Amino acid sequence: MRRLLLLRGAELIVFAFLATIPLLVVNPYALGLLTLLAIYGILLIGLDVTVGYLGQVNLGHVAFLGLGAYTAGLAVTKLGLGMAPALLAAMAVGLLLGGLLALPALRLEGPQFALATLSFAALSTTALNELEGLTGGAQGLSLTRPPVFGHALTPPGFYWLCMALLAVVWMLMRNLLASQWGRAFEALRDSPIATDAMGVGTYRHKVAAFALGSALGGLAGGLYAFNFQYLQPQSYTYDLMIILLLGVVLGGRKSLWGAFVGASVIVLLPNLLSNRHLFQIFSGAGFAAALAAGIRGLMKKTVRPFQALAPAVAMGLLVVGGMLVENTEDWRKAIFALMLFSVVVGLPEGLMGFLSLFLAKLFRVPHAPLPEPSDIETILPPGSPDGAPLLVLEDLKRYFGGVKAVDGLSMTIRSGTIHGLIGPNGSGKSTVVNVISGLYTPTSGRTLLRGSVLPTGSLFRVAKSGVARTFQNLQLFGELTALENVMVALKGVYRSPLPLVLLGLARLEERRAQADALCLLGRIGLRDQALTKAKDLTYGAQRFLEIARALARKPDLLILDEPAAGLAHPDVVQLIEIIKRVHGRGITIILIEHHMDVVSELCDTVTVLDYGKVIAEGTPDEVKRHPKVVEAYLGQPPEPDPSSGAVPQPA
Ligand code: ADP
Ligand code: MG
């Protein structure tokens, strides 16, 4: 209750206050600024979906503002549509073009993605400029705000409309981002490979997120058109894009409040630039804050000297520049650039990120209480393994250029067993797993799961067939909590259609997901750290968390790629316990392992690989004595006491 009051109370108060302003103040200029605040708020919430949640540098958002504005403008002037259909059309154009751009662009990473979005922005501005017959080109397009329900909207009326839309967008986005959708967005930012391997389609979520963000850009564009009632292609160029990015980064990524704060800054910027005194006060305050933060960081040794002082130097340039330069407006771009630089270096979490640390201390917002964990019997009902072949590899090959990493491997894994896969480093074990799980496409050969051919080359589709895996090099969702890591992967819980999720009516299944995930965390002894971010867990806990996350897939077959690598002895003991428990639920396991004692204790059958080929297969005791195995491990005899440690590795 207290938590809800604190969290929702602030939203209610701010929106209620904003709604009453036109009743108290009759200053058309201030009202204009506040209307812009609402419009930019919607625009930045949309941009934050790609920049904050997907972690992509999106330089095309300004194009969706322009396209939305022109769509609404043309819908009114050429088609004679009303305001509501015009706004819907603006949104639809954003959604559609955003989705179309995302299809090819989101296959790209980092700089290429940024360039693709930048080209799109250039293309659309040029098109708006050159399609003179339609848009009026550089002449611009004038329109009048259509009446709503037969009434012409007064400025306060239009302001209320914009604020109401911001409030609706805010609520819907809050619900969406707190759901499996939001988790999926963040998961794919942290590890696209693991997101696919957990049966959450990376690509479709990326496209959906980008289209959604662009639709909000379109909506903001529609409102922008009705606000200014005059459109020009030059308004939607690169300059504005920098300001929008500044808004998101300065406000704070991954935060609705951040978008709101960012929008306020953007709206106030022009005033700042046109008023010399205001600018000097602002830059002075910025310099002092940056200097204080830098010195504090230096004393606490949390940042390097350059990183600590660079923002202060940048802000210092603003102060000096403000005194020397006649007209700060001419230096707009340089000023934005300096501000953006200072924020990116000095305040990477943005104003809201900084404030929320502070506010959390002040108000001590409690975490929402977690539900009682579910019963393991309901999540992983014990299977009844029959020993029949579950996974069959037939003459599987995978070459990398000349390297025959897997070279004609045939192997049968029977249901209900723990099947060890061992071999010297580089013998192809991980490659086998990567081929089975769909990360790599096989060069030739095939894989059968329960007699049907397993899809190749798609982590997502293999995951859907009932195979779950962990990774030799951890692939956790670092920014998500342990609980959320497991929740992302949970199979069969999220059934509500998108509209219900948006309306916040999917809370029940969210509770259920939490309860299930808590139960699985309990199985690996991490229930107490459910709310710790994965990146802050100990190394051993991270390894276990990957197992719990894979279990959330409720798999028939679980593949563990060197789960004991790098673990200290007590953790290895716990790992053995965990694997036994998983096996106890009737789950078939492929275990890649170096520690021979672990293999001996757990495995029913062991296959030994060398140079991508099977050199021995049998019970752990049989393979240890096998002459070829002894030879593969550089002629050293296996250690006499099976509990004494790792199989010796080739140098
Ligand atoms: P293991 O897991 O048994 O240590 P790997 O399957 O990782 O062995 O590697 C087997 C061989 O394949 C090694 O020679 C390795 O260098 C090569 N290899 C593995 N993955 C790749 C890749 N993505 N590109 C090129 N070579 C690879
Ligand atoms: Mg390996």
XYZ file of C-alpha atoms and ligand atoms in Angstrom:
679
model
C 0.000 0.000 0.000
C 2.669 2.431 1.155
C 4.727 1.524 -1.893
C 1.792 2.085 -4.224
C 1.046 5.411 -2.587
C 4.628 6.557 -2.990
C 4.978 5.368 -6.557
C 1.573 6.227 -7.967
C 1.023 9.211 -5.670
C 3.796 11.177 -7.336
C 2.336 10.494 -10.773
C -1.148 11.502 -9.664
C 0.022 14.700 -8.030
C 2.125 15.791 -10.992
C -0.612 15.097 -13.548
C -3.308 16.676 -11.397
C -1.128 19.739 -10.940
C -0.407 19.961 -14.660
C -4.110 19.635 -15.422
C -5.076 22.550 -13.166
C -2.452 24.962 -14.478
C -4.656 26.446 -17.259
C -7.269 27.237 -14.618
C -4.770 29.173 -12.521
C -2.500 30.845 -15.069
C -3.679 32.536 -18.224
C -0.351 33.053 -19.900
C -0.529 31.798 -23.488
C 3.256 31.510 -23.715
C 3.507 29.279 -20.639
C 0.599 27.199 -21.869
C 2.360 26.752 -25.207
C 5.472 25.494 -23.429
C 3.449 23.047 -21.343
C 1.657 21.744 -24.422
C 5.056 21.123 -26.003
C 6.133 19.381 -22.827
C 3.308 16.857 -23.211
C 4.113 16.310 -26.903
C 7.843 15.861 -26.300
C 7.006 13.607 -23.351
C 5.219 11.183 -25.688
C 8.016 11.508 -28.245
C 10.756 10.739 -25.716
C 8.891 7.807 -24.159
C 8.883 6.359 -27.667
C 12.590 7.068 -28.200
C 13.423 5.558 -24.822
C 12.028 2.200 -25.950
C 14.834 1.828 -28.494
C 17.591 3.818 -26.816
C 16.932 2.750 -23.227
C 15.349 -0.669 -23.354
C 16.821 -2.071 -26.561
C 20.096 -0.231 -26.024
C 20.312 0.761 -29.707
C 21.499 4.116 -31.009
C 18.425 5.259 -32.879
C 19.037 8.361 -34.996
C 15.800 8.063 -36.964
C 13.226 8.977 -34.355
C 12.957 12.550 -35.550
C 11.816 11.216 -38.934
C 8.788 9.602 -37.309
C 7.907 12.911 -35.693
C 8.005 14.508 -39.146
C 6.148 11.698 -40.891
C 3.476 11.689 -38.166
C 3.109 15.460 -38.414
C 2.726 15.401 -42.192
C 0.373 12.414 -42.069
C -1.914 14.227 -39.660
C -1.570 17.467 -41.603
C -2.392 15.851 -44.940
C -5.206 13.776 -43.423
C -6.847 17.030 -42.348
C -6.083 19.231 -45.341
C -6.381 16.723 -48.202
C -8.813 14.160 -46.820
C -10.808 16.355 -44.494
C -10.483 13.906 -41.613
C -11.164 14.862 -38.005
C -8.587 15.059 -35.263
C -8.967 11.555 -33.860
C -8.666 9.712 -37.188
C -5.782 11.991 -38.193
C -3.903 11.143 -34.978
C -4.630 7.447 -35.481
C -3.307 7.687 -39.026
C -0.137 9.401 -37.767
C 0.371 6.573 -35.272
C -0.319 3.922 -37.888
C 2.248 5.438 -40.264
C 4.829 5.411 -37.447
C 4.008 1.818 -36.582
C 4.114 0.639 -40.177
C 7.222 2.490 -41.357
C 8.935 1.776 -38.032
C 8.237 -1.921 -38.482
C 9.433 -1.848 -42.094
C 12.640 -0.027 -41.199
C 13.217 -2.371 -38.283
C 12.998 -5.525 -40.378
C 16.332 -4.994 -42.154
C 17.897 -2.460 -39.780
C 17.592 -4.525 -36.619
C 19.628 -7.315 -38.139
C 22.441 -4.794 -37.856
C 24.385 -4.026 -34.731
C 25.848 -0.877 -33.178
C 27.211 1.621 -35.688
C 25.511 -0.008 -38.663
C 22.133 0.294 -36.991
C 22.806 3.939 -36.178
C 23.738 4.586 -39.803
C 20.655 2.794 -41.133
C 18.361 4.925 -38.977
C 20.290 8.053 -39.916
C 19.838 7.297 -43.620
C 16.146 6.774 -43.041
C 15.892 10.184 -41.381
C 17.755 11.844 -44.276
C 15.572 10.049 -46.787
C 12.310 11.071 -45.188
C 13.275 14.748 -44.784
C 14.301 14.834 -48.444
C 11.062 13.165 -49.477
C 8.971 15.652 -47.467
C 10.925 18.466 -49.083
C 10.801 17.226 -52.657
C 7.246 15.876 -52.874
C 6.053 19.431 -53.354
C 2.751 18.485 -54.922
C 1.761 16.695 -51.748
C 3.573 18.438 -48.911
C 4.127 21.898 -50.283
C 7.884 21.306 -50.037
C 9.971 24.059 -48.505
C 6.930 26.369 -48.715
C 5.478 24.445 -45.811
C 2.009 23.147 -45.119
C -0.587 25.153 -43.258
C -3.500 23.500 -41.561
C -6.145 24.391 -39.059
C -6.862 22.310 -36.025
C -10.106 20.452 -36.743
C -12.915 20.772 -34.216
C -13.559 17.975 -31.721
C -17.219 16.928 -31.328
C -18.214 20.047 -33.205
C -16.298 22.376 -30.869
C -13.186 24.281 -31.826
C -10.464 23.440 -29.296
C -9.246 26.405 -27.270
C -5.531 26.414 -26.357
C -6.313 25.040 -22.869
C -8.545 22.412 -24.484
C -5.751 21.282 -26.779
C -3.331 21.304 -23.862
C -5.646 19.021 -21.885
C -5.923 16.705 -24.856
C -2.132 16.441 -25.111
C -1.758 15.898 -21.366
C -4.506 13.265 -21.368
C -2.766 11.435 -24.197
C 0.559 11.632 -22.350
C -1.138 10.165 -19.267
C -2.657 7.327 -21.300
C 0.654 6.578 -23.051
C 2.379 6.700 -19.662
C -0.010 4.166 -18.117
C 0.011 1.783 -21.054
C 3.791 1.878 -21.359
C 4.247 1.388 -17.627
C 2.145 -1.759 -17.820
C 3.903 -3.013 -20.924
C 7.420 -2.377 -19.673
C 6.673 -4.053 -16.335
C 5.460 -7.171 -18.127
C 7.210 -10.018 -19.910
C 7.498 -7.650 -22.893
C 9.641 -5.163 -21.018
C 11.764 -7.966 -19.597
C 12.224 -9.398 -23.085
C 13.368 -5.973 -24.386
C 15.976 -5.747 -21.654
C 17.012 -9.366 -21.932
C 17.785 -9.041 -25.614
C 19.840 -5.948 -24.948
C 21.995 -7.864 -22.440
C 22.275 -11.144 -24.360
C 20.459 -11.717 -27.649
C 21.829 -15.263 -27.822
C 20.426 -16.254 -24.447
C 17.130 -14.512 -25.208
C 16.641 -16.717 -28.249
C 17.891 -19.778 -26.400
C 15.240 -19.166 -23.737
C 12.492 -19.343 -26.339
C 11.877 -15.573 -26.393
C 12.221 -14.462 -30.006
C 14.878 -11.744 -30.071
C 14.135 -10.475 -33.509
C 10.359 -10.243 -33.205
C 10.656 -8.406 -29.898
C 13.180 -5.999 -31.356
C 10.935 -5.245 -34.323
C 7.896 -4.874 -32.066
C 9.759 -2.498 -29.749
C 11.029 -0.364 -32.599
C 7.622 -0.224 -34.277
C 6.016 0.710 -30.968
C 8.539 3.474 -30.282
C 8.031 4.801 -33.816
C 4.242 4.726 -33.413
C 4.613 6.984 -30.382
C 6.859 9.193 -32.513
C 4.058 9.341 -35.090
C 1.471 10.220 -32.464
C 3.678 12.986 -31.093
C 4.090 14.193 -34.687
C 0.320 14.390 -35.146
C -0.025 16.486 -32.005
C 2.935 18.608 -33.118
C 1.106 19.357 -36.359
C -2.070 20.422 -34.542
C -0.044 22.469 -32.102
C 1.871 24.582 -34.621
C -0.621 24.293 -37.473
C 2.237 24.905 -39.863
C 4.734 22.265 -41.008
C 8.127 22.558 -42.658
C 10.455 19.673 -43.580
C 13.447 21.517 -42.087
C 11.962 21.154 -38.634
C 12.748 17.441 -38.518
C 16.459 17.310 -39.128
C 19.555 16.177 -37.385
C 19.647 19.172 -35.002
C 16.409 18.145 -33.394
C 17.588 14.542 -33.221
C 20.577 15.571 -31.091
C 18.238 17.450 -28.791
C 15.953 14.424 -28.493
C 18.888 12.180 -27.606
C 20.033 14.787 -25.113
C 16.535 14.675 -23.596
C 16.542 10.906 -23.159
C 20.088 10.674 -21.862
C 19.838 13.696 -19.590
C 16.450 12.661 -18.201
C 17.563 9.091 -17.647
C 17.097 6.038 -19.781
C 14.586 3.287 -19.074
C 12.353 5.610 -17.122
C 9.049 7.302 -17.845
C 9.994 10.028 -15.397
C 13.277 10.338 -17.236
C 11.413 11.017 -20.465
C 9.306 13.604 -18.670
C 12.312 15.366 -17.165
C 14.089 15.198 -20.519
C 11.074 16.728 -22.248
C 11.014 19.567 -19.712
C 14.666 20.313 -20.412
C 14.081 20.321 -24.165
C 11.151 22.679 -23.826
C 13.117 25.068 -21.654
C 16.287 25.025 -23.781
C 15.287 27.736 -26.292
C 14.475 30.118 -23.433
C 17.761 29.333 -21.867
C 19.574 30.226 -25.046
C 17.724 33.444 -25.736
C 18.170 34.862 -22.243
C 21.766 35.728 -21.470
C 21.402 35.951 -17.712
C 19.467 32.726 -17.499
C 22.156 31.043 -19.555
C 24.941 32.298 -17.300
C 23.133 31.147 -14.165
C 22.419 27.782 -15.743
C 25.940 27.155 -17.009
C 27.409 28.345 -13.699
C 25.201 25.915 -11.778
C 26.061 23.141 -14.236
C 29.769 23.857 -13.810
C 29.540 23.825 -10.020
C 27.558 20.585 -10.025
C 29.922 18.902 -12.475
C 32.944 20.020 -10.477
C 31.436 18.829 -7.191
C 30.466 15.490 -8.692
C 33.925 15.116 -10.242
C 35.756 15.856 -6.997
C 33.458 13.518 -5.094
C 34.075 10.769 -7.629
C 37.834 11.340 -7.394
C 37.831 11.181 -3.595
C 35.740 8.038 -3.581
C 37.912 6.637 -6.387
C 34.840 5.518 -8.333
C 35.984 7.243 -11.535
C 39.252 7.957 -13.303
C 40.643 11.510 -13.218
C 39.816 12.217 -16.844
C 36.284 10.948 -16.448
C 35.805 12.968 -13.281
C 36.995 16.272 -14.673
C 35.856 16.144 -18.296
C 32.244 17.176 -17.539
C 33.483 20.085 -15.415
C 35.781 21.196 -18.247
C 32.892 20.989 -20.716
C 30.616 22.983 -18.431
C 33.470 25.441 -17.799
C 33.637 26.022 -21.552
C 29.930 26.874 -21.447
C 30.511 29.437 -18.692
C 33.450 31.090 -20.477
C 31.672 30.861 -23.818
C 28.567 32.463 -22.325
C 30.651 35.498 -21.341
C 32.526 35.875 -24.630
C 29.854 35.074 -27.157
C 27.455 37.796 -28.256
C 24.558 35.612 -29.235
C 24.257 32.200 -27.615
C 21.592 31.179 -30.145
C 24.240 31.017 -32.880
C 26.164 28.520 -30.791
C 23.173 26.279 -30.196
C 24.635 23.098 -31.615
C 27.958 23.529 -29.834
C 26.138 24.113 -26.564
C 23.994 20.999 -26.974
C 27.073 19.010 -27.899
C 28.892 20.119 -24.741
C 25.870 19.340 -22.600
C 25.398 15.920 -24.185
C 29.083 15.175 -23.654
C 28.987 16.184 -19.995
C 25.909 14.110 -19.302
C 27.141 11.006 -21.092
C 30.458 11.123 -19.241
C 29.403 12.519 -15.879
C 25.843 11.340 -15.384
C 25.472 8.089 -17.334
C 22.250 7.197 -15.516
C 20.753 10.624 -16.215
C 19.013 12.990 -13.821
C 16.311 10.489 -12.874
C 18.834 7.712 -12.322
C 20.705 10.029 -9.982
C 17.562 11.346 -8.300
C 16.021 7.919 -7.817
C 19.043 6.789 -5.781
C 18.595 9.842 -3.648
C 14.793 9.552 -3.414
C 14.995 5.842 -2.614
C 17.115 6.731 0.404
C 14.808 9.528 1.440
C 11.529 7.649 1.193
C 12.791 4.105 1.473
C 10.347 2.780 -1.096
C 9.906 -0.855 -0.063
C 10.087 -3.599 -2.639
C 6.751 -5.098 -3.570
C 6.398 -8.214 -1.412
C 7.114 -11.389 -3.340
C 4.502 -14.141 -3.468
C 4.905 -17.540 -1.818
C 6.951 -19.794 -4.081
C 4.977 -22.291 -6.153
C 5.233 -25.998 -5.550
C 7.897 -27.678 -7.666
C 5.401 -30.451 -8.484
C 3.294 -27.975 -10.445
C 6.222 -26.448 -12.322
C 8.247 -29.538 -13.099
C 5.970 -32.548 -12.628
C 8.222 -35.607 -12.379
C 8.566 -37.180 -15.813
C 8.602 -40.908 -16.344
C 11.711 -41.503 -18.412
C 11.659 -44.826 -20.227
C 15.246 -45.073 -21.375
C 14.220 -44.766 -25.023
C 16.438 -42.711 -27.335
C 15.616 -39.041 -26.733
C 18.245 -37.295 -28.822
C 20.021 -38.980 -31.705
C 22.913 -37.369 -33.584
C 23.540 -38.858 -37.016
C 26.947 -38.298 -38.584
C 26.973 -34.678 -37.450
C 29.685 -32.437 -38.915
C 30.602 -28.843 -38.368
C 33.660 -27.334 -40.037
C 35.059 -23.855 -39.546
C 37.073 -23.312 -42.716
C 39.677 -26.017 -42.449
C 39.002 -26.787 -38.785
C 36.896 -29.918 -38.433
C 35.453 -29.002 -35.029
C 32.875 -31.805 -35.189
C 33.735 -34.500 -37.648
C 31.091 -37.175 -38.149
C 29.631 -37.554 -34.694
C 26.939 -40.159 -34.036
C 25.591 -40.463 -30.539
C 22.399 -41.496 -28.777
C 21.168 -39.905 -25.559
C 18.600 -42.006 -23.755
C 15.804 -40.378 -21.827
C 16.285 -40.149 -18.093
C 20.067 -40.422 -18.226
C 22.858 -38.026 -17.456
C 25.096 -38.307 -20.480
C 28.629 -37.009 -20.050
C 30.507 -35.435 -22.939
C 34.218 -35.131 -22.258
C 37.385 -34.606 -24.218
C 40.478 -32.410 -24.281
C 40.125 -28.650 -24.848
C 39.214 -27.909 -28.444
C 37.895 -31.411 -29.082
C 34.565 -29.986 -30.241
C 32.286 -30.372 -27.209
C 30.933 -26.836 -27.197
C 30.528 -26.942 -30.948
C 28.322 -30.029 -30.611
C 26.138 -28.185 -28.115
C 26.046 -25.108 -30.298
C 24.946 -27.170 -33.284
C 22.269 -29.070 -31.343
C 20.897 -25.912 -29.743
C 20.739 -24.082 -33.070
C 23.465 -21.473 -32.533
C 25.470 -23.019 -35.392
C 24.115 -24.706 -38.505
C 25.651 -28.140 -39.054
C 27.849 -28.623 -42.123
C 26.088 -31.943 -42.592
C 24.271 -34.632 -40.641
C 21.092 -34.381 -38.647
C 19.692 -34.385 -35.152
C 16.527 -36.161 -34.054
C 14.579 -35.389 -30.904
C 12.111 -38.157 -30.073
C 12.374 -39.327 -33.654
C 11.577 -35.989 -35.329
C 14.209 -33.873 -36.993
C 15.265 -30.958 -34.793
C 15.291 -27.533 -36.497
C 18.790 -26.304 -37.367
C 20.317 -22.861 -37.154
C 17.688 -21.332 -34.857
C 18.201 -21.156 -31.101
C 14.622 -19.987 -30.792
C 13.040 -22.905 -32.612
C 15.185 -25.494 -30.877
C 14.267 -23.957 -27.527
C 10.606 -24.249 -28.488
C 11.127 -27.983 -29.158
C 12.035 -28.617 -25.530
C 15.824 -28.309 -25.385
C 17.336 -25.893 -22.863
C 20.986 -25.068 -22.356
C 23.513 -23.104 -20.373
C 26.610 -21.458 -21.796
C 30.273 -22.131 -21.188
C 30.802 -18.362 -21.212
C 27.978 -17.065 -19.041
C 25.148 -15.389 -20.932
C 23.027 -13.917 -18.177
C 20.813 -10.846 -18.452
C 23.112 -8.761 -16.278
C 20.844 -5.769 -15.679
C 17.893 -7.947 -14.684
C 17.481 -9.406 -11.207
C 17.970 -13.099 -10.559
C 14.195 -13.439 -10.330
C 13.651 -11.654 -13.641
C 16.305 -13.774 -15.345
C 14.250 -16.848 -14.527
C 10.944 -15.115 -15.280
C 12.071 -14.228 -18.805
C 12.509 -17.906 -19.615
C 9.336 -19.251 -17.939
C 7.377 -21.365 -20.337
C 3.612 -21.555 -20.503
C 2.793 -18.762 -18.054
C 2.349 -15.686 -20.209
C -0.930 -16.152 -22.004
C -2.610 -12.742 -21.861
C -2.956 -10.989 -25.204
C -1.204 -7.642 -25.655
C -4.283 -5.437 -25.040
C -4.803 -6.973 -21.594
C -1.126 -6.514 -20.777
C -1.327 -2.855 -21.848
C -4.352 -2.297 -19.638
C -2.549 -3.811 -16.672
C -4.920 -6.780 -16.524
C -2.197 -9.421 -16.674
C -1.103 -8.997 -13.058
C -2.285 -12.448 -12.017
C -0.023 -14.256 -14.430
C 2.793 -11.935 -13.417
C 2.343 -13.046 -9.784
C 2.220 -16.639 -10.915
C 5.445 -16.146 -12.871
C 7.110 -14.649 -9.800
C 5.985 -17.563 -7.646
C 7.256 -20.118 -10.166
C 10.563 -18.326 -10.602
C 11.019 -18.089 -6.822
C 10.490 -21.824 -6.534
C 13.172 -22.483 -9.149
C 15.535 -20.050 -7.434
C 14.931 -22.018 -4.252
C 16.140 -25.162 -6.012
C 19.524 -23.579 -6.582
C 19.704 -21.866 -3.189
C 19.256 -18.316 -4.469
C 15.859 -17.420 -3.077
C 17.385 -14.845 -0.751
C 19.024 -13.056 -3.645
C 15.988 -13.011 -5.899
C 16.104 -9.221 -6.171
C 19.855 -8.920 -6.753
C 20.926 -7.965 -10.261
C 22.526 -10.911 -12.031
C 25.736 -8.961 -12.666
C 26.117 -8.403 -8.917
C 25.885 -12.092 -7.965
C 28.974 -14.133 -7.139
C 30.430 -16.158 -9.981
C 29.142 -19.433 -8.553
C 25.654 -18.005 -8.077
C 25.691 -16.796 -11.679
C 26.485 -20.297 -12.908
C 23.626 -21.732 -10.846
C 21.277 -19.014 -12.028
C 21.847 -20.094 -15.624
C 20.689 -23.561 -14.637
C 17.550 -22.238 -12.927
C 16.822 -20.106 -15.969
C 17.171 -23.115 -18.268
C 14.872 -25.108 -15.976
C 12.211 -22.453 -16.387
C 11.931 -23.757 -19.941
C 10.621 -27.011 -18.413
C 12.880 -28.847 -20.834
C 12.913 -32.503 -21.858
C 16.629 -32.189 -22.432
C 18.981 -29.914 -20.526
C 22.484 -29.302 -21.873
C 25.058 -28.013 -19.393
C 28.278 -26.733 -20.975
C 31.000 -26.939 -18.322
C 28.856 -25.802 -15.397
C 31.725 -26.381 -12.967
C 34.276 -24.306 -14.886
C 35.911 -21.863 -12.511
C 33.919 -22.955 -9.455
C 35.540 -23.328 -6.033
C 35.238 -26.694 -4.307
C 32.174 -25.956 -2.115
C 30.355 -24.654 -5.172
C 31.206 -27.817 -7.093
C 29.655 -29.860 -4.289
C 26.524 -27.716 -4.462
C 26.469 -28.025 -8.239
C 26.470 -31.825 -8.014
C 23.554 -31.595 -5.601
C 21.657 -29.299 -7.977
C 22.220 -31.563 -10.978
C 21.023 -34.578 -8.990
C 17.857 -32.692 -8.056
C 17.209 -31.705 -11.662
C 17.751 -35.288 -12.732
C 15.323 -36.332 -10.008
C 12.579 -34.453 -11.867
C 13.030 -36.850 -14.785
C 14.933 -34.389 -16.968
C 17.523 -35.847 -19.328
C 20.872 -34.081 -19.107
C 23.909 -33.736 -21.338
C 26.819 -32.729 -19.140
C 30.066 -31.366 -20.531
C 32.618 -31.503 -17.781
C 36.344 -31.485 -17.101
C 36.238 -32.666 -13.509
C 36.386 -36.456 -13.746
C 35.071 -36.854 -10.204
C 31.941 -34.914 -11.139
C 31.536 -37.027 -14.260
C 32.011 -40.276 -12.319
C 29.544 -39.290 -9.676
C 26.796 -38.112 -11.988
C 26.958 -39.711 -15.410
C 25.348 -42.947 -16.540
C 27.096 -42.909 -19.906
C 30.090 -40.939 -21.122
C 31.093 -40.137 -24.685
C 34.694 -39.053 -25.218
C 35.536 -36.737 -28.112
C 38.879 -36.004 -29.664
C 39.318 -33.898 -32.814
C 35.548 -33.903 -33.258
C 35.253 -37.698 -33.339
C 34.076 -40.210 -30.753
C 37.035 -42.157 -29.392
C 35.254 -44.011 -26.610
C 31.841 -44.476 -25.065
C 30.644 -46.368 -21.992
C 30.248 -46.008 -18.255
C 32.592 -43.543 -16.557
C 34.783 -46.382 -15.307
C 35.014 -48.015 -18.707
C 36.042 -44.878 -20.561
C 38.616 -43.881 -17.981
C 40.500 -47.112 -18.636
C 40.064 -46.956 -22.404
C 43.530 -46.821 -24.041
C 42.502 -44.205 -26.621
C 41.207 -41.955 -23.859
C 44.427 -42.308 -21.921
C 46.335 -41.446 -25.083
C 44.138 -38.458 -25.937
C 44.957 -36.945 -22.590
C 48.627 -36.855 -23.622
C 49.507 -40.311 -22.558
C 49.042 -39.520 -18.903
C 47.228 -42.284 -17.082
C 43.943 -41.181 -15.537
C 44.302 -40.351 -11.912
C 43.936 -43.375 -9.670
C 41.475 -41.800 -7.288
C 38.413 -40.691 -9.245
C 37.511 -38.112 -6.608
C 40.805 -36.299 -6.808
C 40.108 -33.667 -9.427
C 40.165 -32.780 -13.069
C 41.190 -34.880 -16.002
C 44.664 -33.670 -16.954
C 44.520 -31.185 -19.818
C 46.822 -31.105 -22.812
C 49.265 -28.254 -22.434
P 35.705 -27.621 -26.656
O 34.407 -27.095 -26.212
O 35.751 -29.101 -26.699
O 36.855 -27.076 -25.886
P 35.138 -26.200 -29.108
O 33.928 -26.868 -29.610
O 34.961 -24.904 -28.423
O 35.949 -27.198 -28.161
O 36.153 -25.985 -30.299
C 36.481 -27.012 -31.215
C 37.325 -26.442 -32.321
O 36.536 -25.618 -33.144
C 38.482 -25.591 -31.820
O 39.591 -25.841 -32.654
C 37.980 -24.194 -31.995
O 39.034 -23.318 -32.235
C 37.085 -24.322 -33.214
N 35.983 -23.381 -33.169
C 34.964 -23.395 -32.283
N 34.103 -22.399 -32.524
C 34.584 -21.733 -33.593
C 34.137 -20.603 -34.349
N 33.000 -19.934 -34.041
N 34.895 -20.184 -35.393
C 36.027 -20.845 -35.715
N 36.507 -21.914 -35.062
C 35.799 -22.365 -34.016
Mg 33.910 -25.820 -24.686
